[in-house]
mmCIF file of C-alpha atoms in Angstrom:
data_model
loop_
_atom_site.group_PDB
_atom_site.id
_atom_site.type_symbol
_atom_site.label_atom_id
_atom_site.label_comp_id
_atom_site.label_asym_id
_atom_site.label_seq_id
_atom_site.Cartn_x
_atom_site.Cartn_y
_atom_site.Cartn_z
ATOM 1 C CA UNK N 8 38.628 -4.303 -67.927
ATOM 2 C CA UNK N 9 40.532 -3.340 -64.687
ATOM 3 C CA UNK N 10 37.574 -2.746 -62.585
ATOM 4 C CA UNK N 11 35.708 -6.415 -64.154
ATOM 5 C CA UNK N 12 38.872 -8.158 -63.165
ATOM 6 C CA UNK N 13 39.093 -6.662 -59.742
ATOM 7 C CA UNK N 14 35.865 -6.917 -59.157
ATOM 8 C CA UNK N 15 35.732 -10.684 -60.143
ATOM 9 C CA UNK N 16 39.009 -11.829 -57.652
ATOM 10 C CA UNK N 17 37.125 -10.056 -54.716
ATOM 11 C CA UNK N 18 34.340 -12.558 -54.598
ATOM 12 C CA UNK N 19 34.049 -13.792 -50.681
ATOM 13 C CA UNK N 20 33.710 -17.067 -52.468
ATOM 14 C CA UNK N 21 37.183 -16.903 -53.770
ATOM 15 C CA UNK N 22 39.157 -19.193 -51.401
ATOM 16 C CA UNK N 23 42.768 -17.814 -52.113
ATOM 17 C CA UNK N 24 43.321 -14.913 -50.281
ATOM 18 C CA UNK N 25 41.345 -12.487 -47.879
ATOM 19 C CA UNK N 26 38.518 -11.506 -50.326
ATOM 20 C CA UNK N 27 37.168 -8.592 -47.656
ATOM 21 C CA UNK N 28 40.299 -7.092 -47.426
ATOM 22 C CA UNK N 29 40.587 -6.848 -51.547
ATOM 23 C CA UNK N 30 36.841 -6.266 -51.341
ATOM 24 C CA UNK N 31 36.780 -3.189 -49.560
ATOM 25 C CA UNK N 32 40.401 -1.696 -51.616
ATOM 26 C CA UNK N 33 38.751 -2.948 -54.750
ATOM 27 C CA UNK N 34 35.187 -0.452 -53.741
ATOM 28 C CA UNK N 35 37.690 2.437 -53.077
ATOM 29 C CA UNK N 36 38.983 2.167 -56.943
ATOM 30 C CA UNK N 37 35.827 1.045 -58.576
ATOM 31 C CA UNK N 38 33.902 3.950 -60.666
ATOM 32 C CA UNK N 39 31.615 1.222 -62.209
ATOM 33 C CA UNK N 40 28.188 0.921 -60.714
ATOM 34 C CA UNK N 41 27.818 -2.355 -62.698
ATOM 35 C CA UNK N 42 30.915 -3.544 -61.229
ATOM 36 C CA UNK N 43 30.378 -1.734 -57.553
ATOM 37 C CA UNK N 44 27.035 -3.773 -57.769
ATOM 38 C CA UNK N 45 28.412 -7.281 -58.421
ATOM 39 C CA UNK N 46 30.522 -6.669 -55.477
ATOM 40 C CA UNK N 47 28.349 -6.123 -52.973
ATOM 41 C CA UNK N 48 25.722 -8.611 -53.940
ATOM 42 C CA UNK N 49 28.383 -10.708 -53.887
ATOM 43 C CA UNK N 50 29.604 -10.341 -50.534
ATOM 44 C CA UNK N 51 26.053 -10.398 -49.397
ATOM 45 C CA UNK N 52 24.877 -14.368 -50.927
ATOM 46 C CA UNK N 53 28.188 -16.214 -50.236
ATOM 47 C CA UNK N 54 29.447 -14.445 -47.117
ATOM 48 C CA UNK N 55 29.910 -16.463 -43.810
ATOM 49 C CA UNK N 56 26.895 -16.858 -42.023
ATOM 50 C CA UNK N 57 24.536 -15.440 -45.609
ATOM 51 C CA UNK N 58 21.200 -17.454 -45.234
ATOM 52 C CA UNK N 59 21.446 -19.795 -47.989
ATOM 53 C CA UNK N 60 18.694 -19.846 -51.014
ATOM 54 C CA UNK N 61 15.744 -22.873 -49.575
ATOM 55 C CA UNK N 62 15.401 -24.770 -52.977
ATOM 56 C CA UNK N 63 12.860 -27.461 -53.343
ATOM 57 C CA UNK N 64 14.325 -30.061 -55.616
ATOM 58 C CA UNK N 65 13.114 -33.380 -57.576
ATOM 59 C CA UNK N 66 15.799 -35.911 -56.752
ATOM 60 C CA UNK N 67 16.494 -39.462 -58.668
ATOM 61 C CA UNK N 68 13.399 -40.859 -57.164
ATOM 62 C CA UNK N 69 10.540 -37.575 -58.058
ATOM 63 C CA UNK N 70 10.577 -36.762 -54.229
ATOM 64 C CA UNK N 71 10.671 -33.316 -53.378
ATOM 65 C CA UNK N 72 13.735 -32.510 -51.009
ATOM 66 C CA UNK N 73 14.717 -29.152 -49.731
ATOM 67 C CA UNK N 74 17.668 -27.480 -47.757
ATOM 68 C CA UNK N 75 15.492 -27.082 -44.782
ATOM 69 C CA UNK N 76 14.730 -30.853 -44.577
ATOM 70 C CA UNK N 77 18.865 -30.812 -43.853
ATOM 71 C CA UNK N 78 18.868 -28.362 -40.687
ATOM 72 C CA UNK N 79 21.406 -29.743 -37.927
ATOM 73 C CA UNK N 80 23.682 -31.285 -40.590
ATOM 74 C CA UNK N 81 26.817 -29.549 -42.123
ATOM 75 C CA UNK N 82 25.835 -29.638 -45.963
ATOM 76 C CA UNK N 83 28.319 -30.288 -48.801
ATOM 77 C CA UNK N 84 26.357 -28.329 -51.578
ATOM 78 C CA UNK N 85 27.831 -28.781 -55.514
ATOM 79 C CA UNK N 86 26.339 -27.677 -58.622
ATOM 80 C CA UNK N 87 27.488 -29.236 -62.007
ATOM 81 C CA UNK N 88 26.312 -30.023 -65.455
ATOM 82 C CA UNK N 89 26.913 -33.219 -67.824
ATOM 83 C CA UNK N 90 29.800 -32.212 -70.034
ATOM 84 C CA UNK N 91 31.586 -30.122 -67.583
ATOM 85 C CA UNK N 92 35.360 -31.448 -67.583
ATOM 86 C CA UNK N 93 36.030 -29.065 -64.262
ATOM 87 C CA UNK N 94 32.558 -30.673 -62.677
ATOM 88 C CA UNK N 95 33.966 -34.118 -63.455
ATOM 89 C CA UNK N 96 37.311 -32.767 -61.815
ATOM 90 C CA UNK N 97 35.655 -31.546 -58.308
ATOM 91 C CA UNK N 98 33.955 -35.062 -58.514
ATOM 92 C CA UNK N 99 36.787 -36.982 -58.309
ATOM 93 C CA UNK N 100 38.572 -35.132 -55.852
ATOM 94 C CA UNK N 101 35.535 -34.740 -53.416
ATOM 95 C CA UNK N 102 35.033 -38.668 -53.699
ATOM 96 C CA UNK N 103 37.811 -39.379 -50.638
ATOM 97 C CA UNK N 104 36.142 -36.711 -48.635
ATOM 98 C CA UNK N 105 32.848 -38.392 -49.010
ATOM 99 C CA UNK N 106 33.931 -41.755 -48.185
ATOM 100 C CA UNK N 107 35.741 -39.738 -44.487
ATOM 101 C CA UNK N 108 32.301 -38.831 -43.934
ATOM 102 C CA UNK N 109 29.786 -41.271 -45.263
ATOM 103 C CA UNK N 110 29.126 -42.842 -42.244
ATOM 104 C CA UNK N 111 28.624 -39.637 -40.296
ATOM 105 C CA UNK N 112 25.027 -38.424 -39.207
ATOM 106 C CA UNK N 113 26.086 -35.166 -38.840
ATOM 107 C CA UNK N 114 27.285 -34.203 -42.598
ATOM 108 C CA UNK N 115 25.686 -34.766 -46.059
ATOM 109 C CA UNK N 116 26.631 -34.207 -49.384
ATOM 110 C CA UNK N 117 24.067 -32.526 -51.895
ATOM 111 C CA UNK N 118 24.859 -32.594 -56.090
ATOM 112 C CA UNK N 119 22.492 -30.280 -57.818
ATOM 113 C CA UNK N 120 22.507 -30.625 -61.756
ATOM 114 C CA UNK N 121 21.141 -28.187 -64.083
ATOM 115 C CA UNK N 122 21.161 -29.955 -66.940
ATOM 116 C CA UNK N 123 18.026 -29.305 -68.814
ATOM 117 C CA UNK N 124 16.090 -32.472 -69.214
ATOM 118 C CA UNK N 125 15.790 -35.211 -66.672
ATOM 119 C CA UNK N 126 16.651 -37.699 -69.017
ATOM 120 C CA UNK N 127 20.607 -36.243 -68.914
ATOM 121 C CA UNK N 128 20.268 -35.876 -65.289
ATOM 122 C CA UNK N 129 19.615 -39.532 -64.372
ATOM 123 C CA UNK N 130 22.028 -40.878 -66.978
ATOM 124 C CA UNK N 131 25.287 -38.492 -65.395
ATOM 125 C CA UNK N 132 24.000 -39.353 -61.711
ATOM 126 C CA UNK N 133 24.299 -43.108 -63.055
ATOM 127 C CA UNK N 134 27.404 -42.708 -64.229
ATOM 128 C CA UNK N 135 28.625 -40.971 -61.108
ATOM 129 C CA UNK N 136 31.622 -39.206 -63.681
ATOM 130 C CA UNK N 137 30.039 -35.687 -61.862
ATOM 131 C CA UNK N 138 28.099 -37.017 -58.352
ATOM 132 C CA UNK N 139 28.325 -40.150 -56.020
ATOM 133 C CA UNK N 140 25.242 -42.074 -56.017
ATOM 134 C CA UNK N 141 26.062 -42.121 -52.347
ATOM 135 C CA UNK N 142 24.803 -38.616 -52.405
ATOM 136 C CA UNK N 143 20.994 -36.861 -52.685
ATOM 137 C CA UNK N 144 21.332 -36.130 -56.384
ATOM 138 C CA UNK N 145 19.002 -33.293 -57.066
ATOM 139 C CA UNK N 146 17.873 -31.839 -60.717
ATOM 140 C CA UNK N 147 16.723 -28.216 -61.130
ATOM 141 C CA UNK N 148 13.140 -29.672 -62.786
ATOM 142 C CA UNK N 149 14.287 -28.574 -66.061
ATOM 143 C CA UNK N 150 14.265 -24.921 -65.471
ATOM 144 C CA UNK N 151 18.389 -25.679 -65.444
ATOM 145 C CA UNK N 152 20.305 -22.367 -64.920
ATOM 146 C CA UNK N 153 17.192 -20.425 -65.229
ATOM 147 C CA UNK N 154 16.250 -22.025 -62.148
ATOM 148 C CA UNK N 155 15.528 -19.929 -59.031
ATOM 149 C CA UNK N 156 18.180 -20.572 -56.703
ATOM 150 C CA UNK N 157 20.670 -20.564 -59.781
ATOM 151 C CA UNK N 158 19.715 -17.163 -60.617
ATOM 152 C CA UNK N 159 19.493 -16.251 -57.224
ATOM 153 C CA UNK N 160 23.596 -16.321 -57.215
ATOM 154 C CA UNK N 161 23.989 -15.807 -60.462
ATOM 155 C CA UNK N 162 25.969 -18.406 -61.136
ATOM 156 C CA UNK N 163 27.747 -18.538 -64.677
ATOM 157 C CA UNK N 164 30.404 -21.519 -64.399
ATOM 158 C CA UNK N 165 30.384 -24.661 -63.517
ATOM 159 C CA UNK N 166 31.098 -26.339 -60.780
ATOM 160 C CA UNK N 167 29.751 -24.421 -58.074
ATOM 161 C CA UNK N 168 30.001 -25.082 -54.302
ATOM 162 C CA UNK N 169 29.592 -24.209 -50.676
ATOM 163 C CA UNK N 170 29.708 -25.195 -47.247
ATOM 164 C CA UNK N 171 26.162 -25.152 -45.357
ATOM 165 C CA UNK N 172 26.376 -25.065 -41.316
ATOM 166 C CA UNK N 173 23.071 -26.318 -39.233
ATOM 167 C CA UNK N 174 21.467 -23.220 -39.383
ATOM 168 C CA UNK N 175 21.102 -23.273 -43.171
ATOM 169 C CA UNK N 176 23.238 -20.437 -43.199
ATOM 170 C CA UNK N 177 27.049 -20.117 -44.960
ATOM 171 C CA UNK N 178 29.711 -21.754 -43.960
ATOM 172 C CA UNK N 179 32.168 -21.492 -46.698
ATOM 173 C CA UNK N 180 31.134 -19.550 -50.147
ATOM 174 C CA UNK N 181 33.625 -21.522 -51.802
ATOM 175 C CA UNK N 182 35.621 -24.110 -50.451
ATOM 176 C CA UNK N 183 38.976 -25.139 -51.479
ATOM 177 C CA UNK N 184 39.401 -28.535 -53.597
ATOM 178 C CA UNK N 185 40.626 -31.119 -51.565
ATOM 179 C CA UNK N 186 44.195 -31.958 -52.282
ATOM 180 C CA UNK N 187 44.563 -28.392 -54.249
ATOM 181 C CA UNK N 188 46.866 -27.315 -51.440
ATOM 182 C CA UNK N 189 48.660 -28.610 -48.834
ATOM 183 C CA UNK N 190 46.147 -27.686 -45.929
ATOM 184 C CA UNK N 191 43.319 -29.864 -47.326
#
């Protein structure tokens, strides 16, 4: 249990402390391959500067849309579900950021749902309870977390999200919620 728990707060995605520091302690202590492994794959998708995963994605409309058709823009990338109470959470605090940058060229906001039929897609991107209409609401074509780029990170809660610079690459594995401290 030690080595799953340390192994789980080193994530670079983990915004509140210096995850390489704890990281590279954590490796030191770790006996676990299992545990070793999830580190360093880890460290290796969400780090700063990690290519991100190019997904090609259905959005409200059927049109095919993929992270490259976003180079030169910072990209606000969330995942979610319909049901998720924390999803619905990050929604509502992300809502004043989006309206800060709505208007800019430069920045976009991407909500990728992996709910499993397209039917429960449309109707939460209606409600906007998880996503802003506002944003390019994307659906994993009913693949949901079996989905490439879902598997790709291995991602096993909900809501997920990162920072994307121009380059596609990563800006911020996990960024803190706005209004979750006093620096944001």
């Amino acid at each position: 249990i030690r080595e799953k728990l340390l192994a789980m707060w080193t994530d670079p995605e983990n915004s509140s402390f210096d995850s390489d520091l704890y990281r590279d302690k954590a490796l030191r202590v770790i006996k676990l391959k299992e545990y070793r492994d999830y580190i360093l794959k880890s460290n290796r998708l969400f780090k700063k500067g990690a290519e991100v995963f190019n997904f090609n994605l259905e959005d409200t409309k059927g049109k095919m849309v993929s992270l490259s058709d976003f180079r030169n823009r910072i990209v606000v990338l969330d995942f979610y579900f319909t049901g998720c109470s924390g999803c619905a959470f990050y929604a509502k605090a992300i809502k004043p950021v989006i309206r800060e940058f709505e208007n800019n060229p430069n920045v976009v906001f991407i909500s990728i749902n992996v709910d499993n039929t397209k039917e429960m897609f449309l109707k939460a991107v209606e409600s906007e309870v998880y996503s802003e209409k506002s944003a390019i609401n994307l659906f994993t074509n009913g693949l949901g977390r079996n989905h490439p780029l879902i598997t790709h990170y291995g991602f096993q809660g909900f809501p997920q999200f990162m920072l994307v610079d121009k380059d596609g690459k990563i800006l911020y594995g996990n960024p803190p919620l706005p209004g979750m401290n006093s620096k944001t």
